[in-house]
mmCIF file of C-alpha atoms and ligand atoms in Angstrom:
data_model
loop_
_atom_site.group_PDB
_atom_site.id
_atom_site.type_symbol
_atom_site.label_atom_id
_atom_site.label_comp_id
_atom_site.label_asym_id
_atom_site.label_seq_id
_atom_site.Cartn_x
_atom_site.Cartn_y
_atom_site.Cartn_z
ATOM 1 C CA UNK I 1 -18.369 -6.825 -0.396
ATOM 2 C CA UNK I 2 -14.642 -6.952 1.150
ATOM 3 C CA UNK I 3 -14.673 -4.622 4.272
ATOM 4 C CA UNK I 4 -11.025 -2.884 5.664
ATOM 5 C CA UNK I 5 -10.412 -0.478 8.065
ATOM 6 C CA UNK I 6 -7.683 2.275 7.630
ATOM 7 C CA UNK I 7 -5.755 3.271 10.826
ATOM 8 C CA UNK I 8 -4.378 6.744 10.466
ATOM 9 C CA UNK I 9 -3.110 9.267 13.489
ATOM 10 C CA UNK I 10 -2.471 12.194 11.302
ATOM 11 C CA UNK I 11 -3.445 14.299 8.136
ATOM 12 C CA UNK I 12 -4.857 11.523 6.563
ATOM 13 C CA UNK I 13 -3.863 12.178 2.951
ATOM 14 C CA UNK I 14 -3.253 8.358 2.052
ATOM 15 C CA UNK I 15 -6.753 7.645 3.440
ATOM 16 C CA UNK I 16 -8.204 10.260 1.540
ATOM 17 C CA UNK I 17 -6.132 8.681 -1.488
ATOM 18 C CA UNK I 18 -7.356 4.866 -1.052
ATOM 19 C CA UNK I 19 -11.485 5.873 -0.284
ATOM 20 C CA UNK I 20 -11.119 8.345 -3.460
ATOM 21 C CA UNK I 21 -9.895 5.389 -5.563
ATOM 22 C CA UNK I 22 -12.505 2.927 -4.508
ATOM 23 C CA UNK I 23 -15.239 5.103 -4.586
ATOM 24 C CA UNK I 24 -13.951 6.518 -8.416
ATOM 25 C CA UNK I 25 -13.681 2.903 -9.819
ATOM 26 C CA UNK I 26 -16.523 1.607 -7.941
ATOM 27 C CA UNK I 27 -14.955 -1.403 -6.080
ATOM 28 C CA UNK I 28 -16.566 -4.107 -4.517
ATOM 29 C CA UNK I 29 -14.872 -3.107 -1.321
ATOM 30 C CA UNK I 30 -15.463 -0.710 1.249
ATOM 31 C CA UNK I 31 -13.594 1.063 4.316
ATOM 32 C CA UNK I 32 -15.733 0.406 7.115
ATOM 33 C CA UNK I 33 -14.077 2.062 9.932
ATOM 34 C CA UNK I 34 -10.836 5.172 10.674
ATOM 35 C CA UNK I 35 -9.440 4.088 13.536
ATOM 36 C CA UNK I 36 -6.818 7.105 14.816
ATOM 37 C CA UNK I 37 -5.416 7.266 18.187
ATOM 38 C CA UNK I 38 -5.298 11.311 17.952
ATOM 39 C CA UNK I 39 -8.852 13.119 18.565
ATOM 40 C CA UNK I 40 -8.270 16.194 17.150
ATOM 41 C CA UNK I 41 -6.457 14.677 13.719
ATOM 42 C CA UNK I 42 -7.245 15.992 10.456
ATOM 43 C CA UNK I 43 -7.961 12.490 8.846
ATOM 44 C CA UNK I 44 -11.373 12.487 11.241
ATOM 45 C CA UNK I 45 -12.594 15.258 9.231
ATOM 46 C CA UNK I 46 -11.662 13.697 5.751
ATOM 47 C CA UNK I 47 -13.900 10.761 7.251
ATOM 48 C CA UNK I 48 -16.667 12.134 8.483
ATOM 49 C CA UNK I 49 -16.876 13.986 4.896
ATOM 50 C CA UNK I 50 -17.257 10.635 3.303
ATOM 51 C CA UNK I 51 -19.814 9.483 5.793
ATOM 52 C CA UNK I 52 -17.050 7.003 7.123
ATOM 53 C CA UNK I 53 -17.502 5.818 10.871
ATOM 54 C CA UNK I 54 -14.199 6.596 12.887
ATOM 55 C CA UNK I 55 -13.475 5.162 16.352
ATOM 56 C CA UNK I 56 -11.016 8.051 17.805
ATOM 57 C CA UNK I 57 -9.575 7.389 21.089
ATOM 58 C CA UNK I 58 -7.034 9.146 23.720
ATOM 59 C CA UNK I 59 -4.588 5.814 24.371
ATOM 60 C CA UNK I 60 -3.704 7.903 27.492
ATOM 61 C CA UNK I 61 -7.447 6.876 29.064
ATOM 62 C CA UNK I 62 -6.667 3.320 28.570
ATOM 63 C CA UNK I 63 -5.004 1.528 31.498
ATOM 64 C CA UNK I 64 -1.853 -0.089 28.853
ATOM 65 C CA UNK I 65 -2.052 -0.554 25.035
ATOM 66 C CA UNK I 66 -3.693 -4.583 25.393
ATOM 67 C CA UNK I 67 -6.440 -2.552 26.820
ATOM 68 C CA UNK I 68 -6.875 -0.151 24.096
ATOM 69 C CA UNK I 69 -5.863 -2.990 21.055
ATOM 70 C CA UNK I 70 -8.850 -4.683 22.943
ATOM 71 C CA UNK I 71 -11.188 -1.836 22.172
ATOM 72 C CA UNK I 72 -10.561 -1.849 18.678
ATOM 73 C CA UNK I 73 -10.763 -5.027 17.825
ATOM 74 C CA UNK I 74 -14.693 -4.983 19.633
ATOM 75 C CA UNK I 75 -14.620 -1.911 17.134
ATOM 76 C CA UNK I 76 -12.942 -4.544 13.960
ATOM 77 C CA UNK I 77 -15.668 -6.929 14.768
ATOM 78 C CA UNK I 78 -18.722 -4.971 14.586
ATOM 79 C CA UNK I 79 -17.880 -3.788 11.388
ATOM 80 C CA UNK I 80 -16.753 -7.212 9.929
ATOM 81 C CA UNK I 81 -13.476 -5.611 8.877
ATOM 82 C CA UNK I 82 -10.986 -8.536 6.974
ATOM 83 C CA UNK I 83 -8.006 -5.965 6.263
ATOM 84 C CA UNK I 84 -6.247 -3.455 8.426
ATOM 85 C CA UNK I 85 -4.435 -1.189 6.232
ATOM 86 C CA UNK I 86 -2.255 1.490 8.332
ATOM 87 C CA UNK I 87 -1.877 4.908 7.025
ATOM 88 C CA UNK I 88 0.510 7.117 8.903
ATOM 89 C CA UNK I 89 -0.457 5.306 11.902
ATOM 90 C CA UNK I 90 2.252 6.564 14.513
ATOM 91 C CA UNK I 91 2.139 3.830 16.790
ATOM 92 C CA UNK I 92 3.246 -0.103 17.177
ATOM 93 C CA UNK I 93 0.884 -2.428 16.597
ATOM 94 C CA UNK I 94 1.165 -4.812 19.700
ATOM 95 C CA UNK I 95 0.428 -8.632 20.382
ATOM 96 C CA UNK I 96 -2.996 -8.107 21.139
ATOM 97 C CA UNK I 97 -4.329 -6.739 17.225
ATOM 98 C CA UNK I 98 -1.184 -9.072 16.216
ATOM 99 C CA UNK I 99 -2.490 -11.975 17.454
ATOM 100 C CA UNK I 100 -6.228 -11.014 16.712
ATOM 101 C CA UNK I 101 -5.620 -10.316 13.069
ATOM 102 C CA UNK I 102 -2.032 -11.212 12.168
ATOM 103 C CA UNK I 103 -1.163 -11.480 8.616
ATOM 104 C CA UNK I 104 -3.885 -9.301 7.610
ATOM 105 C CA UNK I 105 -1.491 -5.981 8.909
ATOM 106 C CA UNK I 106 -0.269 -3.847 5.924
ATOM 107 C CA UNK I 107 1.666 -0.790 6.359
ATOM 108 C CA UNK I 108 2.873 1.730 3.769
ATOM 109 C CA UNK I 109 6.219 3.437 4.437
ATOM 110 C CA UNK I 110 8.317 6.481 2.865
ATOM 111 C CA UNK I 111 11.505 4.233 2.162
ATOM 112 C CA UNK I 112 12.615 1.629 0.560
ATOM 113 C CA UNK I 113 12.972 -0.653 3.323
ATOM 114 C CA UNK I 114 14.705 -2.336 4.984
ATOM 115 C CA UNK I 115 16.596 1.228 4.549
ATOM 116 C CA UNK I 116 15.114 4.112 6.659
ATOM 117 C CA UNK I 117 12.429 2.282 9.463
ATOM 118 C CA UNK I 118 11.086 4.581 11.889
ATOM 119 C CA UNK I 119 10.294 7.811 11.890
ATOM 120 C CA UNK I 120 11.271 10.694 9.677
ATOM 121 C CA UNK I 121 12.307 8.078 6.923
ATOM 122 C CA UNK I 122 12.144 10.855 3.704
ATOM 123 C CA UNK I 123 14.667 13.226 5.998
ATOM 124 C CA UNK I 124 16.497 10.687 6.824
ATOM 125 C CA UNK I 125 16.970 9.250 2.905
ATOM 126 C CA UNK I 126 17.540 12.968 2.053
ATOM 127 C CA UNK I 127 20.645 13.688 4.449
ATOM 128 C CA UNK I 128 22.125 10.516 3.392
ATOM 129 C CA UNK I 129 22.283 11.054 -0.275
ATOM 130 C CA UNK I 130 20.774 8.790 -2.065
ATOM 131 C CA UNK I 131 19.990 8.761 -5.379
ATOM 132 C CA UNK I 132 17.001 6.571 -5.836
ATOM 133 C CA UNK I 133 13.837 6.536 -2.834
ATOM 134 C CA UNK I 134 10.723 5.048 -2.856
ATOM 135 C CA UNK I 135 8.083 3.716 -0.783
ATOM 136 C CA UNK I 136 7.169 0.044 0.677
ATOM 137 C CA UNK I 137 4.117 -1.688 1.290
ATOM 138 C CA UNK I 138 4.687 -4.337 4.335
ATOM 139 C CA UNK I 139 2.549 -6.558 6.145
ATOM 140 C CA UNK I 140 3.372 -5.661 9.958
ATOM 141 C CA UNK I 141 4.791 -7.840 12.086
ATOM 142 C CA UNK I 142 6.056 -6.924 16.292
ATOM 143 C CA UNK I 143 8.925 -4.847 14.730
ATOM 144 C CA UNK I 144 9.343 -1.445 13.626
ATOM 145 C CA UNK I 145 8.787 -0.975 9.837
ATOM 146 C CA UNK I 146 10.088 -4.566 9.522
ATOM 147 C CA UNK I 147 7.461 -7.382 8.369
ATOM 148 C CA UNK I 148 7.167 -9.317 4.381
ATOM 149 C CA UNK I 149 7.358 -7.065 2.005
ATOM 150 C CA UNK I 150 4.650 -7.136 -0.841
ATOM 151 C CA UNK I 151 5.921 -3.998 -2.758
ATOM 152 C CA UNK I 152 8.279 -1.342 -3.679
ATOM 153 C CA UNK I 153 8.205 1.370 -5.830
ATOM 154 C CA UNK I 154 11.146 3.834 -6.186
ATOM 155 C CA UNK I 155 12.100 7.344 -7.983
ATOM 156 C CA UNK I 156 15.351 8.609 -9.041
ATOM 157 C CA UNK I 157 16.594 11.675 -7.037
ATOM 158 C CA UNK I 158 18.150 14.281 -9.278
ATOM 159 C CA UNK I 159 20.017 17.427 -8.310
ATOM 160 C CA UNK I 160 17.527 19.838 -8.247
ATOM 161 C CA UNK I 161 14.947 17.838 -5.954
ATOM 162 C CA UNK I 162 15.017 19.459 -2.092
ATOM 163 C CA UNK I 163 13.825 17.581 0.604
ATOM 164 C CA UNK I 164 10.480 18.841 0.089
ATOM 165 C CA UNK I 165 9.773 18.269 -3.441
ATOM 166 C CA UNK I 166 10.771 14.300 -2.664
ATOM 167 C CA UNK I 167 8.490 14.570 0.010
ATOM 168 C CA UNK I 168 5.883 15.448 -2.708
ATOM 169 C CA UNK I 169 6.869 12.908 -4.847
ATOM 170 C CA UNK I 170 6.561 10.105 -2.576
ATOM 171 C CA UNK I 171 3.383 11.461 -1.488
ATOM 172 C CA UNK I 172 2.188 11.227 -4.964
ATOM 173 C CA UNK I 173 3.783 7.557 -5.222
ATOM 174 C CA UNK I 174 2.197 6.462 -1.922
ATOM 175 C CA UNK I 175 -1.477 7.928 -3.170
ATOM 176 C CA UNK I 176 -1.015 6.479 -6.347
ATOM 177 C CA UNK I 177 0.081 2.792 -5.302
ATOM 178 C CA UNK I 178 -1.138 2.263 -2.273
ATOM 179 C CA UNK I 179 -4.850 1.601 -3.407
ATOM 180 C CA UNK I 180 -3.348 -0.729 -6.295
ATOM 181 C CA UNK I 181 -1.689 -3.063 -3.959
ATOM 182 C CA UNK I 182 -4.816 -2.679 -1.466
ATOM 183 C CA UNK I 183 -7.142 -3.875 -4.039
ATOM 184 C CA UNK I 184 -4.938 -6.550 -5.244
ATOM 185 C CA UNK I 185 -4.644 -8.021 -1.764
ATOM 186 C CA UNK I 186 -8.764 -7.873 -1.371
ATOM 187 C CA UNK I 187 -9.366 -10.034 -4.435
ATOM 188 C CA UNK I 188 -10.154 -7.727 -6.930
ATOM 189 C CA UNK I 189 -9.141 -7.201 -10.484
ATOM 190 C CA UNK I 190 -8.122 -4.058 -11.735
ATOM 191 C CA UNK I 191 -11.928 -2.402 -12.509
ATOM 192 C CA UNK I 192 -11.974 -3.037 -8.381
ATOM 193 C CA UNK I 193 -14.883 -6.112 -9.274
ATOM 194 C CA UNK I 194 -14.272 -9.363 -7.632
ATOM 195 C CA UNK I 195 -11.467 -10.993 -9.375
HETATM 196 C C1 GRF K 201 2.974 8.611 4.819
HETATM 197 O O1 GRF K 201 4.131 9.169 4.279
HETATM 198 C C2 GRF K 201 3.185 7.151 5.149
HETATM 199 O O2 GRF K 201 4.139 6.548 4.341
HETATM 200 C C3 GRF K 201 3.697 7.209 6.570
HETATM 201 O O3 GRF K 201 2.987 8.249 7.157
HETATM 202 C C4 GRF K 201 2.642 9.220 6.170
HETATM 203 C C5 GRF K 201 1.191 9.537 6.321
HETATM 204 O O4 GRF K 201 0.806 10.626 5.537
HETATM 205 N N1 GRF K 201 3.554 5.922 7.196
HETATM 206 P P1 GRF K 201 -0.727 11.023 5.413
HETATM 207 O O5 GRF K 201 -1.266 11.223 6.845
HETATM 208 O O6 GRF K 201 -1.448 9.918 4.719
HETATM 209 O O7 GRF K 201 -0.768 12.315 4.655
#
């Protein structure tokens, strides 16, 4: 059974997305830890409703971020985790978890990069324009919303689409392909059995 943790610092709606889909099509895969650097986050709840572990921690009681990166990795390890997969995880990942696990970092973000890193990506698509968005699945490397990318999916934006109904629809994108590409990278085939 292929183990992952999901880092998330927010509301947690991708996570919710990914352990829906495995548990629905009964993969041979499980997510064995939440990490989230924010306490009081909502995605703690959605894991402690599936009975999912979650190591939560304040960065700000941590002397510098090798010293928290070093704390989650003891975390990684005890729960024999082989794929990080960040969720709305509002913080760099830094040399420490790079060099611990490198190459085995993916990210999802609300653009289709390399158009829109950082934060606010959908707002920022929205005031410039454009006409088709999407979302990418990276693996992360030092940079910000930079790293190979392993997918893309896009939508067309037509006239009557505010910035809030694209922010639904590349929610819905996100929560749709995000476990496909996840399950792909662990091995399995598309019933989520070992490929
Ligand atoms: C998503 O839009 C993801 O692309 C970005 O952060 C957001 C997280 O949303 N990296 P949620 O917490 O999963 O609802």
């Amino acid at each position: 059974m292929k183990k992952f943790a999901v880092f998330a610092s927010g509301n947690g709606s991708n996570f919710e997305a990914i352990v829906t889909r495995l548990k629905e099509e009964n993969w041979d895969a499980s997510v064995s830890l939440l990490v989230c650097d924010k306490p009081q986050a909502k995605v703690i709840e959605r894991a402690e409703t599936f009975h999912i572990p979650s190591f939560a921690f304040e960065p700000k009681s941590y002397e510098n971020k090798a010293a928290f990166e070093r704390a989650i990795i003891e975390q990684l390890r005890l729960h024999d985790v082989e794929l990080i997969v960040l969720a709305g995880y509002m913080r760099l990942i830094g040399d420490t978890l790079l060099q611990a696990y490198g190459g085995k970092i993916i990210n999802i973000h609300p653009s289709l990069l390399p158009a829109f890193p950082g934060i606010d990506a959908v707002g920022q698509a929205y005031r410039a324009g454009v006409k088709v968005a999407g979302i990418t699945v990276h693996y992360v490397d030092e940079g910000m919303d930079t790293g190979p990318i392993i997918a893309q999916k896009a939508i067309e934006i037509d006239e009557h689409d505010t910035l809030e109904t694209i922010e639904q629809r590349i929610h819905k994108l996100e929560h749709k392909w995000y476990p496909i590409v996840i399950k792909q990278l662990l091995g399995l085939n598309n019933r989520g059995e070992k490929a």
